[in-house]
PDB file of C-alpha atoms and ligand atoms in Angstrom:
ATOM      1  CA  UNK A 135     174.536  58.342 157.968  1.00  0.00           C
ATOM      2  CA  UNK A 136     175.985  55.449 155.825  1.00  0.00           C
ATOM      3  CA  UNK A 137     179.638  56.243 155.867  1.00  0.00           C
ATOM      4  CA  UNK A 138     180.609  52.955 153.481  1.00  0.00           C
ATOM      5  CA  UNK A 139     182.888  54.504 150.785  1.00  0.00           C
ATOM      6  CA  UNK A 140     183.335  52.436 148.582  1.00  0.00           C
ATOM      7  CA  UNK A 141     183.905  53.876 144.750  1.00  0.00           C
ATOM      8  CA  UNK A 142     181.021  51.705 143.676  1.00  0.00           C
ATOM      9  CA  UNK A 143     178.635  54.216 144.976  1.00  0.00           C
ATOM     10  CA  UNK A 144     176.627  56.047 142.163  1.00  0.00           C
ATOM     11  CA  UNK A 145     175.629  59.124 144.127  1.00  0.00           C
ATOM     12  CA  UNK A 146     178.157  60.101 146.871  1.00  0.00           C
ATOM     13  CA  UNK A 147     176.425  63.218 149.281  1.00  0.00           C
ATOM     14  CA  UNK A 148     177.916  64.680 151.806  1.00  0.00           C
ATOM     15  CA  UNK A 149     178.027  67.243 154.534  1.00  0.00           C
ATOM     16  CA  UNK A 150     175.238  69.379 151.873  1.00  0.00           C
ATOM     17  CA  UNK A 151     173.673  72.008 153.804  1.00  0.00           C
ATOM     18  CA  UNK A 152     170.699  73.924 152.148  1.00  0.00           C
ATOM     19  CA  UNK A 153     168.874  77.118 152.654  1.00  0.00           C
ATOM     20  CA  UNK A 154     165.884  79.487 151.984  1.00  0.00           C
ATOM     21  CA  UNK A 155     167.305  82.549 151.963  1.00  0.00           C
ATOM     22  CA  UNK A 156     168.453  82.441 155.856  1.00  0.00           C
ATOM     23  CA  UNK A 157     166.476  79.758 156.527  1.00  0.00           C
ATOM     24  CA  UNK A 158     168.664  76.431 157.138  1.00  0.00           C
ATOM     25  CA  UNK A 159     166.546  73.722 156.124  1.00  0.00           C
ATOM     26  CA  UNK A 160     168.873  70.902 155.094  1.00  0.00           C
ATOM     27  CA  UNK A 161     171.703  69.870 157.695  1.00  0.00           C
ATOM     28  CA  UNK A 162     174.522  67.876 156.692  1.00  0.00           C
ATOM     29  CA  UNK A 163     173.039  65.396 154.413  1.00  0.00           C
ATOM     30  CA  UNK A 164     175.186  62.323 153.970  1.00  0.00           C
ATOM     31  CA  UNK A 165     173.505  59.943 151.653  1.00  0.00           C
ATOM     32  CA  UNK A 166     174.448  56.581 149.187  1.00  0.00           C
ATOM     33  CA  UNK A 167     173.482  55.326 146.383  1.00  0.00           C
ATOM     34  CA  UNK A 168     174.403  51.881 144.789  1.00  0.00           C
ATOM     35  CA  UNK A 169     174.298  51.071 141.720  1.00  0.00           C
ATOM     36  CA  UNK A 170     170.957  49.294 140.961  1.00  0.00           C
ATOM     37  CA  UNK A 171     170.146  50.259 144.029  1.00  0.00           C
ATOM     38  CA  UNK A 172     166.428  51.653 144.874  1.00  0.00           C
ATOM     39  CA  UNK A 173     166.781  53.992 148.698  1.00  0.00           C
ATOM     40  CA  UNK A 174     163.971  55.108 149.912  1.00  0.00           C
ATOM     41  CA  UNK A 175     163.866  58.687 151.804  1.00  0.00           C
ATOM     42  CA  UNK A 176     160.926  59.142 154.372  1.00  0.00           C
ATOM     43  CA  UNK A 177     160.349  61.494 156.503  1.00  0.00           C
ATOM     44  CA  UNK A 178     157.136  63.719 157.210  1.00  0.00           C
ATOM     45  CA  UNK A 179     155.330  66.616 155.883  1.00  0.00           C
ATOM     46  CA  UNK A 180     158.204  69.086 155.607  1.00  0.00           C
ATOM     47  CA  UNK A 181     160.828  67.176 156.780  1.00  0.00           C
ATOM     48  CA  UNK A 182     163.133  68.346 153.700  1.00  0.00           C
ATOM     49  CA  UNK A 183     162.603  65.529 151.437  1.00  0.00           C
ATOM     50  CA  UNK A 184     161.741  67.603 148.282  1.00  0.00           C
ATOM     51  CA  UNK A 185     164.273  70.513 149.531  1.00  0.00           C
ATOM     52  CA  UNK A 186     167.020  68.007 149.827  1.00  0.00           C
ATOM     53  CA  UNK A 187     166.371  67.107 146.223  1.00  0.00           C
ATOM     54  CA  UNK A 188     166.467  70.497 144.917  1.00  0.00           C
ATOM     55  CA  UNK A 189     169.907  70.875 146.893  1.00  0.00           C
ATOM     56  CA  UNK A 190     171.079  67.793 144.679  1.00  0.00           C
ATOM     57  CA  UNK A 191     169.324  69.787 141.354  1.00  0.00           C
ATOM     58  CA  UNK A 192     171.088  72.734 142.208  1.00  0.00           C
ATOM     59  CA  UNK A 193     167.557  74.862 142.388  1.00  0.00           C
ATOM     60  CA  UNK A 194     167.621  74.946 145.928  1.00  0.00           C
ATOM     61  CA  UNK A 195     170.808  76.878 147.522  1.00  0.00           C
ATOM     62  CA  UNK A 196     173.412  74.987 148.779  1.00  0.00           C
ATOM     63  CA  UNK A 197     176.721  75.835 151.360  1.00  0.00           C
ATOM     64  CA  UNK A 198     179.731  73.393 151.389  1.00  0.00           C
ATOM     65  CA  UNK A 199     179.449  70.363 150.839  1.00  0.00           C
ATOM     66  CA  UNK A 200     180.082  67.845 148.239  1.00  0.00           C
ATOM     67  CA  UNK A 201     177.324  65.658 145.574  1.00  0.00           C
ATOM     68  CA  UNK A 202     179.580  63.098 143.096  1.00  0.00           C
ATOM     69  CA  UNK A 203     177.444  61.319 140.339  1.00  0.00           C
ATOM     70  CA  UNK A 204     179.439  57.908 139.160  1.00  0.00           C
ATOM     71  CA  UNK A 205     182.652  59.697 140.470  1.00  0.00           C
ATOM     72  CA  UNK A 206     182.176  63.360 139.488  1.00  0.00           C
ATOM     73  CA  UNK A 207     182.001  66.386 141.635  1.00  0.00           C
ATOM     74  CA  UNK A 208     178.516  68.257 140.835  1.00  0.00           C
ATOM     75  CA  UNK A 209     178.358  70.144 144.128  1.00  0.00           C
ATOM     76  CA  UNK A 210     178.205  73.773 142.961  1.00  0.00           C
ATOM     77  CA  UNK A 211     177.624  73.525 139.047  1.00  0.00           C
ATOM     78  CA  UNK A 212     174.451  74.882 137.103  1.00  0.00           C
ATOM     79  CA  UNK A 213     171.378  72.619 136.922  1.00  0.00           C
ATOM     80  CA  UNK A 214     172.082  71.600 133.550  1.00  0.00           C
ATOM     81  CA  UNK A 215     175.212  70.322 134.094  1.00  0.00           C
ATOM     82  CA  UNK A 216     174.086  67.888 136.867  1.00  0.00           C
ATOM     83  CA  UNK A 217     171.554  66.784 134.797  1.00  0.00           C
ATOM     84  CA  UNK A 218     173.858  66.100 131.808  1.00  0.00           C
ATOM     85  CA  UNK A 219     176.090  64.047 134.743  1.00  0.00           C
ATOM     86  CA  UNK A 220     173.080  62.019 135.122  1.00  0.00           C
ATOM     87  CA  UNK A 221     171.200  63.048 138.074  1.00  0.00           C
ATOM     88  CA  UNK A 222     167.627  63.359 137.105  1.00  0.00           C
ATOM     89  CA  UNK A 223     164.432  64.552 139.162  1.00  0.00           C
ATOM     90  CA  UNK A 224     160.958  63.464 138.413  1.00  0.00           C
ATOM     91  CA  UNK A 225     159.107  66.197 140.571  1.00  0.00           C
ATOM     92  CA  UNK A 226     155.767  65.595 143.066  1.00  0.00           C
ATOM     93  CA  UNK A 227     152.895  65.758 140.867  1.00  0.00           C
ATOM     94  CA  UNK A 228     153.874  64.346 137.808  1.00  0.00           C
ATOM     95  CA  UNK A 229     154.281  67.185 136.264  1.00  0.00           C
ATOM     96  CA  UNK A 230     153.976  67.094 132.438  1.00  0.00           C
ATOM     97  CA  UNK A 231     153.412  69.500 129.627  1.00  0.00           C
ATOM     98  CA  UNK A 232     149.197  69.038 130.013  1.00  0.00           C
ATOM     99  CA  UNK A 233     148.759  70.884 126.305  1.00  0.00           C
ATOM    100  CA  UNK A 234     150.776  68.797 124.287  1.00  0.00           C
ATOM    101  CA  UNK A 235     150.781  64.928 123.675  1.00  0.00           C
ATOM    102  CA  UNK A 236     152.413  62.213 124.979  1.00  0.00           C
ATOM    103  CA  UNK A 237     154.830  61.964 122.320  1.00  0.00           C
ATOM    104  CA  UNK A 238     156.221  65.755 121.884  1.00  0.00           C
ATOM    105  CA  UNK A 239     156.269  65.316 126.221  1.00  0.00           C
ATOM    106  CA  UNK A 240     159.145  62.965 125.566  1.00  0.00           C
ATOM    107  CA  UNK A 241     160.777  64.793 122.568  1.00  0.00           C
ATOM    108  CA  UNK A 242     161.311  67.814 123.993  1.00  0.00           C
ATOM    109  CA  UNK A 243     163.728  65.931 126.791  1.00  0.00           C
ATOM    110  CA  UNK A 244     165.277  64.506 124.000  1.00  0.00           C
ATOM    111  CA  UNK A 245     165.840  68.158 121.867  1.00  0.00           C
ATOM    112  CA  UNK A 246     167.149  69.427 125.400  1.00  0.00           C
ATOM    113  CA  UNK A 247     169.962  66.033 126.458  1.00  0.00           C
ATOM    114  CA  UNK A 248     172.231  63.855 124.862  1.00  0.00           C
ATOM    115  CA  UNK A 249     171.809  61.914 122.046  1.00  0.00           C
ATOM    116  CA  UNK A 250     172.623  58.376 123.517  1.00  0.00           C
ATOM    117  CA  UNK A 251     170.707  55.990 125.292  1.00  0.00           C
ATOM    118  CA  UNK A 252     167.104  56.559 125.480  1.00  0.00           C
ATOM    119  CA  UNK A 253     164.899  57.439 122.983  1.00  0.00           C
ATOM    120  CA  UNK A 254     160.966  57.554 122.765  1.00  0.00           C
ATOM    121  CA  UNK A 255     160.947  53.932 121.197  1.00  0.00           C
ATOM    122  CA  UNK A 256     162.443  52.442 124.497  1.00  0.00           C
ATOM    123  CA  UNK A 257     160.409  54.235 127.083  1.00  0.00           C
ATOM    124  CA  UNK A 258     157.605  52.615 124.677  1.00  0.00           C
ATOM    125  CA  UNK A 259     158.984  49.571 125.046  1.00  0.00           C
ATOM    126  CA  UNK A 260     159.294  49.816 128.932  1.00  0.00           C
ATOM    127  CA  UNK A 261     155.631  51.424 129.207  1.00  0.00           C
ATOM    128  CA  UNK A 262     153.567  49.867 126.682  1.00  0.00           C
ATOM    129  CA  UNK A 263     150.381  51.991 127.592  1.00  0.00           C
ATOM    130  CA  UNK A 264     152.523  54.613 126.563  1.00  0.00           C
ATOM    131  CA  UNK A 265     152.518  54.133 122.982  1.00  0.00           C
ATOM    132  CA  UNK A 266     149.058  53.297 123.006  1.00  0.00           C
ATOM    133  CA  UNK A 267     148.481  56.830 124.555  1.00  0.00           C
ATOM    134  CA  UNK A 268     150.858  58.837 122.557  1.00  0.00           C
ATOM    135  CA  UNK A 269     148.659  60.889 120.216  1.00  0.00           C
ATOM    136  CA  UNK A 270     146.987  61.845 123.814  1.00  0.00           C
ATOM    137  CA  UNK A 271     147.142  64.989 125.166  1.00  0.00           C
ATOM    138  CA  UNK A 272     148.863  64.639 128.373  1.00  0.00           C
ATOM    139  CA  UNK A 273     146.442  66.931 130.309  1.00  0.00           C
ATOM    140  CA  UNK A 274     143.985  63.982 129.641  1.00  0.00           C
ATOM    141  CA  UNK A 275     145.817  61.025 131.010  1.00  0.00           C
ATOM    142  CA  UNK A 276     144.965  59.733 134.334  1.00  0.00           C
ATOM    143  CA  UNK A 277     146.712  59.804 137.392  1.00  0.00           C
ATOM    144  CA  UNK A 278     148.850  56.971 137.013  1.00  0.00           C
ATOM    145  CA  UNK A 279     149.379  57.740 133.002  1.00  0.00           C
ATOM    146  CA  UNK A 280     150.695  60.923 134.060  1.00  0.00           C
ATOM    147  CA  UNK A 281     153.267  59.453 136.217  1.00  0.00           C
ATOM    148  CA  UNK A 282     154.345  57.065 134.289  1.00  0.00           C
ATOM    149  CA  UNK A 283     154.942  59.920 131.975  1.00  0.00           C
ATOM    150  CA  UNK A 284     156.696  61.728 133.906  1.00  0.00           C
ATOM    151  CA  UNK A 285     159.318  59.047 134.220  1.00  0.00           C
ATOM    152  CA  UNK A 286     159.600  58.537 130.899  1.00  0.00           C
ATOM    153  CA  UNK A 287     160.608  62.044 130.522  1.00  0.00           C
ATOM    154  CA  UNK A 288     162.665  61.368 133.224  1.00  0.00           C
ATOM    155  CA  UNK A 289     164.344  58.707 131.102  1.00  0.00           C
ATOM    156  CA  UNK A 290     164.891  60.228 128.175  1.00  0.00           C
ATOM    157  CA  UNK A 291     167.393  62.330 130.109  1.00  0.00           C
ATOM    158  CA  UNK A 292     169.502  59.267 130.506  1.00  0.00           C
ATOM    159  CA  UNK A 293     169.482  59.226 134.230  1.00  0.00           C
ATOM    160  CA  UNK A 294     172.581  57.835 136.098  1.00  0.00           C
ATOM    161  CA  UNK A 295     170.712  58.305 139.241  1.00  0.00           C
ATOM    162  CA  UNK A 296     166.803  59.232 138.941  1.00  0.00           C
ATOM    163  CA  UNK A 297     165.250  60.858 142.375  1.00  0.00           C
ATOM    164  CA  UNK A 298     161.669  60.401 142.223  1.00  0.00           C
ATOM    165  CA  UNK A 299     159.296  63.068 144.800  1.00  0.00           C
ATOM    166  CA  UNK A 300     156.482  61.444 146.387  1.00  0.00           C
ATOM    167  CA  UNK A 301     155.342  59.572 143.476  1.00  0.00           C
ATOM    168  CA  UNK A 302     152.005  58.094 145.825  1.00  0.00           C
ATOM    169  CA  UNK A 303     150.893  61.276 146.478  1.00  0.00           C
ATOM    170  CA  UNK A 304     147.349  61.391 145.721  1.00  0.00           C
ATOM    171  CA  UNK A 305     147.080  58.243 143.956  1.00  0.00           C
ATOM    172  CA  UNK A 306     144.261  55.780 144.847  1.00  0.00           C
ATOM    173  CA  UNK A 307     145.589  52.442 145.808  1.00  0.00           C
ATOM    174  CA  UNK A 308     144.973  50.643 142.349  1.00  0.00           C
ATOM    175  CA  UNK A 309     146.923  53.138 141.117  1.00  0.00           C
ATOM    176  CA  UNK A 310     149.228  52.801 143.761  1.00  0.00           C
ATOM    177  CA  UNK A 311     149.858  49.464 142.598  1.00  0.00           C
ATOM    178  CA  UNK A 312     150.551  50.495 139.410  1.00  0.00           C
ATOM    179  CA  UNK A 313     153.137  52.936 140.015  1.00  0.00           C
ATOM    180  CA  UNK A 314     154.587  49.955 142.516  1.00  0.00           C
ATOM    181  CA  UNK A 315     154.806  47.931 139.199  1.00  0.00           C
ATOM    182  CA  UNK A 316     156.633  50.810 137.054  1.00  0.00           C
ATOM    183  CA  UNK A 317     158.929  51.108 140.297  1.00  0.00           C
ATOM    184  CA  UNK A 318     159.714  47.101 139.227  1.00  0.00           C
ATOM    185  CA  UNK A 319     160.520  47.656 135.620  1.00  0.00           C
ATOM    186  CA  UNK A 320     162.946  50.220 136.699  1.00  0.00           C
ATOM    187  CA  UNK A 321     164.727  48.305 138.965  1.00  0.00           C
ATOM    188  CA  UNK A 322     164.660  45.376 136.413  1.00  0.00           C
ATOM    189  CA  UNK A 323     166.143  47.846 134.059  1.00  0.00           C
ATOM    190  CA  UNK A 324     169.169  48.650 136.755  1.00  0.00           C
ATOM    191  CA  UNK A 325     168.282  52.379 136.692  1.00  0.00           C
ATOM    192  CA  UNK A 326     169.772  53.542 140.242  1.00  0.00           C
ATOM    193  CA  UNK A 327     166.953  55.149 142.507  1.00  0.00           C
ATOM    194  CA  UNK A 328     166.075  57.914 145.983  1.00  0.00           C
ATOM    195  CA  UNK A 329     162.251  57.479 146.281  1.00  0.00           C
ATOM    196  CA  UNK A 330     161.241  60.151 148.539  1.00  0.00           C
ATOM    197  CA  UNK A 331     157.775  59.014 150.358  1.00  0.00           C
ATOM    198  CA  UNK A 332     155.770  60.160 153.242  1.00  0.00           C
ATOM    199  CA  UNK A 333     154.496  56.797 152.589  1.00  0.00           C
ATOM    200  CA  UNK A 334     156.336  54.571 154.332  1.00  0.00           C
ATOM    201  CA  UNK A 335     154.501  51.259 153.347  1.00  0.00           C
ATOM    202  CA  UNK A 336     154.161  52.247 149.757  1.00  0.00           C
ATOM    203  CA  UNK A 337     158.132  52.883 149.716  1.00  0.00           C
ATOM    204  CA  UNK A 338     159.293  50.185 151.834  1.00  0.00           C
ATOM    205  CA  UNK A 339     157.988  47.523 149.665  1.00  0.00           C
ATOM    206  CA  UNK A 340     159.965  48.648 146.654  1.00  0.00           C
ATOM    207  CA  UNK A 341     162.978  49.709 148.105  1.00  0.00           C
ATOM    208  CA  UNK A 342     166.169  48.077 149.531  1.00  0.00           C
ATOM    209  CA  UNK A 343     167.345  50.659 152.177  1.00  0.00           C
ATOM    210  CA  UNK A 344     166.437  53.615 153.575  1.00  0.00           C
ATOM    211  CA  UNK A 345     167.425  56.707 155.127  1.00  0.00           C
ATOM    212  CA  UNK A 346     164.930  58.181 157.556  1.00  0.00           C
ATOM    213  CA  UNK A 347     165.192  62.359 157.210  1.00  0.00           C
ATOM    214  CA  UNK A 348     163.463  64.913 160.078  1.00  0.00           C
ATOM    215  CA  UNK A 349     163.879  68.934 160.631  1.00  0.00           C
ATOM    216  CA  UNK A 350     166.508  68.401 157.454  1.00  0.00           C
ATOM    217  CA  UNK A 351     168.884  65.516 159.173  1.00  0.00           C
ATOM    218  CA  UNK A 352     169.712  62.107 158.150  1.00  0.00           C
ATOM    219  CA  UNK A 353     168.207  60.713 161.512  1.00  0.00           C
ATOM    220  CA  UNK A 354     168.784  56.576 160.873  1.00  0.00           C
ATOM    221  CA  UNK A 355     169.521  54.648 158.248  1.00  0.00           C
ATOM    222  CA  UNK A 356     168.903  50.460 157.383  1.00  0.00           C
ATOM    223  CA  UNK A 357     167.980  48.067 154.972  1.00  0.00           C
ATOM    224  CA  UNK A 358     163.908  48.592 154.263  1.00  0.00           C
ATOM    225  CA  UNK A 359     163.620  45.147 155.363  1.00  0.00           C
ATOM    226  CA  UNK A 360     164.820  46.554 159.164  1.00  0.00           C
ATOM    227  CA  UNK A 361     162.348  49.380 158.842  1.00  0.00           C
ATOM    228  CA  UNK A 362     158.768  48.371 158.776  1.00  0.00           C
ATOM    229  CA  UNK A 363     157.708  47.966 161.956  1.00  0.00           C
ATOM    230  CA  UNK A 364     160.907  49.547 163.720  1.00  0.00           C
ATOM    231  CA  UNK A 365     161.432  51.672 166.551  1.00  0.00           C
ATOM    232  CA  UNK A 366     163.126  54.167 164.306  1.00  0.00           C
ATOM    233  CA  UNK A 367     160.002  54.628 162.017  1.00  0.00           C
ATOM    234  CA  UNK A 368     158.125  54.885 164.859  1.00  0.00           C
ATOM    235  CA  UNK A 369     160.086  58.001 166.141  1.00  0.00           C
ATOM    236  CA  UNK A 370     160.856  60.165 162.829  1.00  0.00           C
ATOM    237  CA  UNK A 371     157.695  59.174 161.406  1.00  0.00           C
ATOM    238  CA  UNK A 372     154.996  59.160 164.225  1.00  0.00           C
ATOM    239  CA  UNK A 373     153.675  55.307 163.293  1.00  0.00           C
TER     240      UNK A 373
HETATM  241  N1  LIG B 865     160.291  77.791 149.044  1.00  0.00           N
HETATM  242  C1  LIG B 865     160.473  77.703 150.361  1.00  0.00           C
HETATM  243  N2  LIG B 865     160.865  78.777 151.086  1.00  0.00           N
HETATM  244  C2  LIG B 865     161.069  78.695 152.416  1.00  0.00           C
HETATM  245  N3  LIG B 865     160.917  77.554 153.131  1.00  0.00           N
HETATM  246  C3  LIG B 865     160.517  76.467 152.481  1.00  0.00           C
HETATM  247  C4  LIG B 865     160.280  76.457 151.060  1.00  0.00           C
HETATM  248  N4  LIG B 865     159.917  75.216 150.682  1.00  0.00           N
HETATM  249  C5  LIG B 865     159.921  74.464 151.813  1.00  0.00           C
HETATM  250  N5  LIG B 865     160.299  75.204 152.887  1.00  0.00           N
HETATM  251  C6  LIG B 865     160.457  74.709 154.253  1.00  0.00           C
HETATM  252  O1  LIG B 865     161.501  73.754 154.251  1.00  0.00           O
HETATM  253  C7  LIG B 865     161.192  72.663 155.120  1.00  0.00           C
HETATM  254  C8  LIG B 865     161.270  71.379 154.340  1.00  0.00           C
HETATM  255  O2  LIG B 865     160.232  71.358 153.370  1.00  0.00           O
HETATM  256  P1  LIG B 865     160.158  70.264 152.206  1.00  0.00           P
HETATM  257  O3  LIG B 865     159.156  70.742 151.224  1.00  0.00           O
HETATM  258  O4  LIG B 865     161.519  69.985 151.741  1.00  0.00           O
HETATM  259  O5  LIG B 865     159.590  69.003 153.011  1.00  0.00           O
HETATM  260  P2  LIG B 865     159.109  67.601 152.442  1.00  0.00           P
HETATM  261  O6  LIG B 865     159.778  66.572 153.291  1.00  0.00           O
HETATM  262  O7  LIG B 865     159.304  67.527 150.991  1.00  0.00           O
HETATM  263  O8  LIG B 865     157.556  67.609 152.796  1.00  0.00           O
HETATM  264  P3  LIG B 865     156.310  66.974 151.985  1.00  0.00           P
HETATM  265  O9  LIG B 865     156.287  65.523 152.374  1.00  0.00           O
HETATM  266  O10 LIG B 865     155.137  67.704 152.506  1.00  0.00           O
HETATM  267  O11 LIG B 865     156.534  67.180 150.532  1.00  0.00           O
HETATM  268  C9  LIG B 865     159.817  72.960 155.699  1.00  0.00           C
HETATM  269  O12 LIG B 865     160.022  73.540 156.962  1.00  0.00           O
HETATM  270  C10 LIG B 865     159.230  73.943 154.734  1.00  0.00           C
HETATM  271  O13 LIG B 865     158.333  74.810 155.381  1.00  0.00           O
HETATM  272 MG1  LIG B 866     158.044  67.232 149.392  1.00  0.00          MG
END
C-alpha cells in the first residue's frame, strides 16, 4: 500500500491482478522493494502469498497491471525473461533435483542463465556446508541442507530481487535458526528480498518491513519493527 516512488526501488508492483482461470485471487497488489532491502509478506493459509509470487514469475495469470525489476517493465513477458531481469523464486519446499548432487543442482542454473556474477565457487563461499556436501546427492540432505540449496540455485541465477516461499515451513526450530542465519548472509551480501511467511515471528525477526496480504489484498503495511505485537497482525493474521 506503500505508494513511495522513488526510482531507487528494485521491484516496483502495481495494480497486478491474478487469476485461476475465473477465479480472482490476487487484487491489486501494490508492493516495494529497496534495494538491500529484506520485506516480509504474511498472511495466512491461502491468503495469496505463493499466488502473488507466481503473478510476479509469470506462471500464474495476470490482468493489467505493471511489475518493473531495477527500472524495467516485466509485467506481461515469458518467465524466462523475468528471470533473466533478475527476479528469482526459490519455491516452498526447497525444491531441488533429489537424484543428482549438490554440485550438478547448481550447474544446471548456471547452463540455463547468464554467465556473470555467480558461480558455484561463491555460493561455496557463502554456504560453506555446501562444498562439504557437494558430491551428495541432494535427495539425502537434510531439511535445512536442502534449503540452503535451494538458494544457492537461486543465486546462481543472479537474482536482482530473490522472493523466497515459506522457507520455515516444516522446519524444526534448530533448523529454523539456521535458515534465520542464511537469511543474514544474504542480507550481508545486499541481495534484495520478499520473504513470504505464515510465520510471522520467524519473518519478523529478519526482515525490515512488511506488507500484511488477506483474500489477495495488500491489507497494511509498516516497518517489521511496528508489527510484532500490532493490532494489524492481530486482524489479518488471527494472533
Ligand atoms: N492452482 C490453483 N487453482 C485454483 N485456485 C488456487 C490454486 N492455487 C491456489 N488457489 C487458491 O488461491 C488462493 C490463494 O492461495 P495461495 O496458495 O496463493 O495462498 P498462500 O498465502 O500461499 O497460502 P499458504 O500459506 O498455505 O501457502 C486460495 O484461495 C487458494 O485456494
Ligand atoms: Mg503458499
Amino acid at each position: 500500500m506503500s505508494t513511495d516512488r522513488t526510482d531507487r526501488d528494485v521491484l516496483e508492483v502495481d495494480g497486478l491482478d491474478a487469476f485461476y482461470g475465473r477465479s480472482h485471487v490476487i487484487h491489486g497488489l501494490d508492493m516495494r522493494v529497496r534495494p538491500g532491502e529484506l520485506v516480509a509478506l504474511l498472511g495466512r493459509n491461502g491468503a495469496g502469498k505463493t499466488t502473488a509470487f507466481g503473478a510476479l514469475m509469470g506462471i500464474v495469470e495476470t490482468r493489467g497491471g505493471s511489475i518493473r525489476v531495477a527500472g524495467e517493465e516485466i509485467a506481461g513477458a515469458p518467465t524466462y525473461r523475468r528471470a533473466r531481469r533478475g527476479l528469482t523464486l526459490v519455491p516452498s519446499g526447497a525444491r531441488v533435483f533429489a537424484n543428482l548432487t549438490v554440485e550438478e543442482n547448481l550447474a544446471i542454473v548456471r547452463a540455463a542463465g547468464g554467465d556473470e556474477g555467480w558461480t558455484a565457487d561463491r555460493v561455496y563461499e557463502v554456504f560453506p556446508k555446501l562444498r562439504d556436501l557437494r558430491a551428495s546427492m541432494a535427495g539425502n540432505l537434510s531439511g535445512g541442507e536442502r534449503q540452503m540449496l535451494a538458494v544457492g540455485r537461486g543465486l546462481m541465477a543472479d537474482p536482482k530481487v530473490l522472493l523466497f516461499d515459506e522457507p520455515s515451513e516444516g522446519l524444526a526450530p534448530v533448523i529454523l535458526q539456521e535458515i534465520g542465519r542464511l537469511l543474514g548472509r544474504l542480507k550481508e551480501l545486499g541481495l534484495s528480498m520478499v520473504l513470504a511467511e505464515q510465520n510471522h515471528r520467524f519473518a519478523l525477526r529478519y526482515a525490515d518491513r512488511g506488507y500484511l496480504i488477506e483474500k489477495g489484498q495488500i491489507r497494511h503495511e509498516a516497518p517489521a519493527a511496528e508489527l510484532e505485537g500490532s493490532a494489524a497482525l492481530q486482524r489479518y493474521l488471527g494472533v
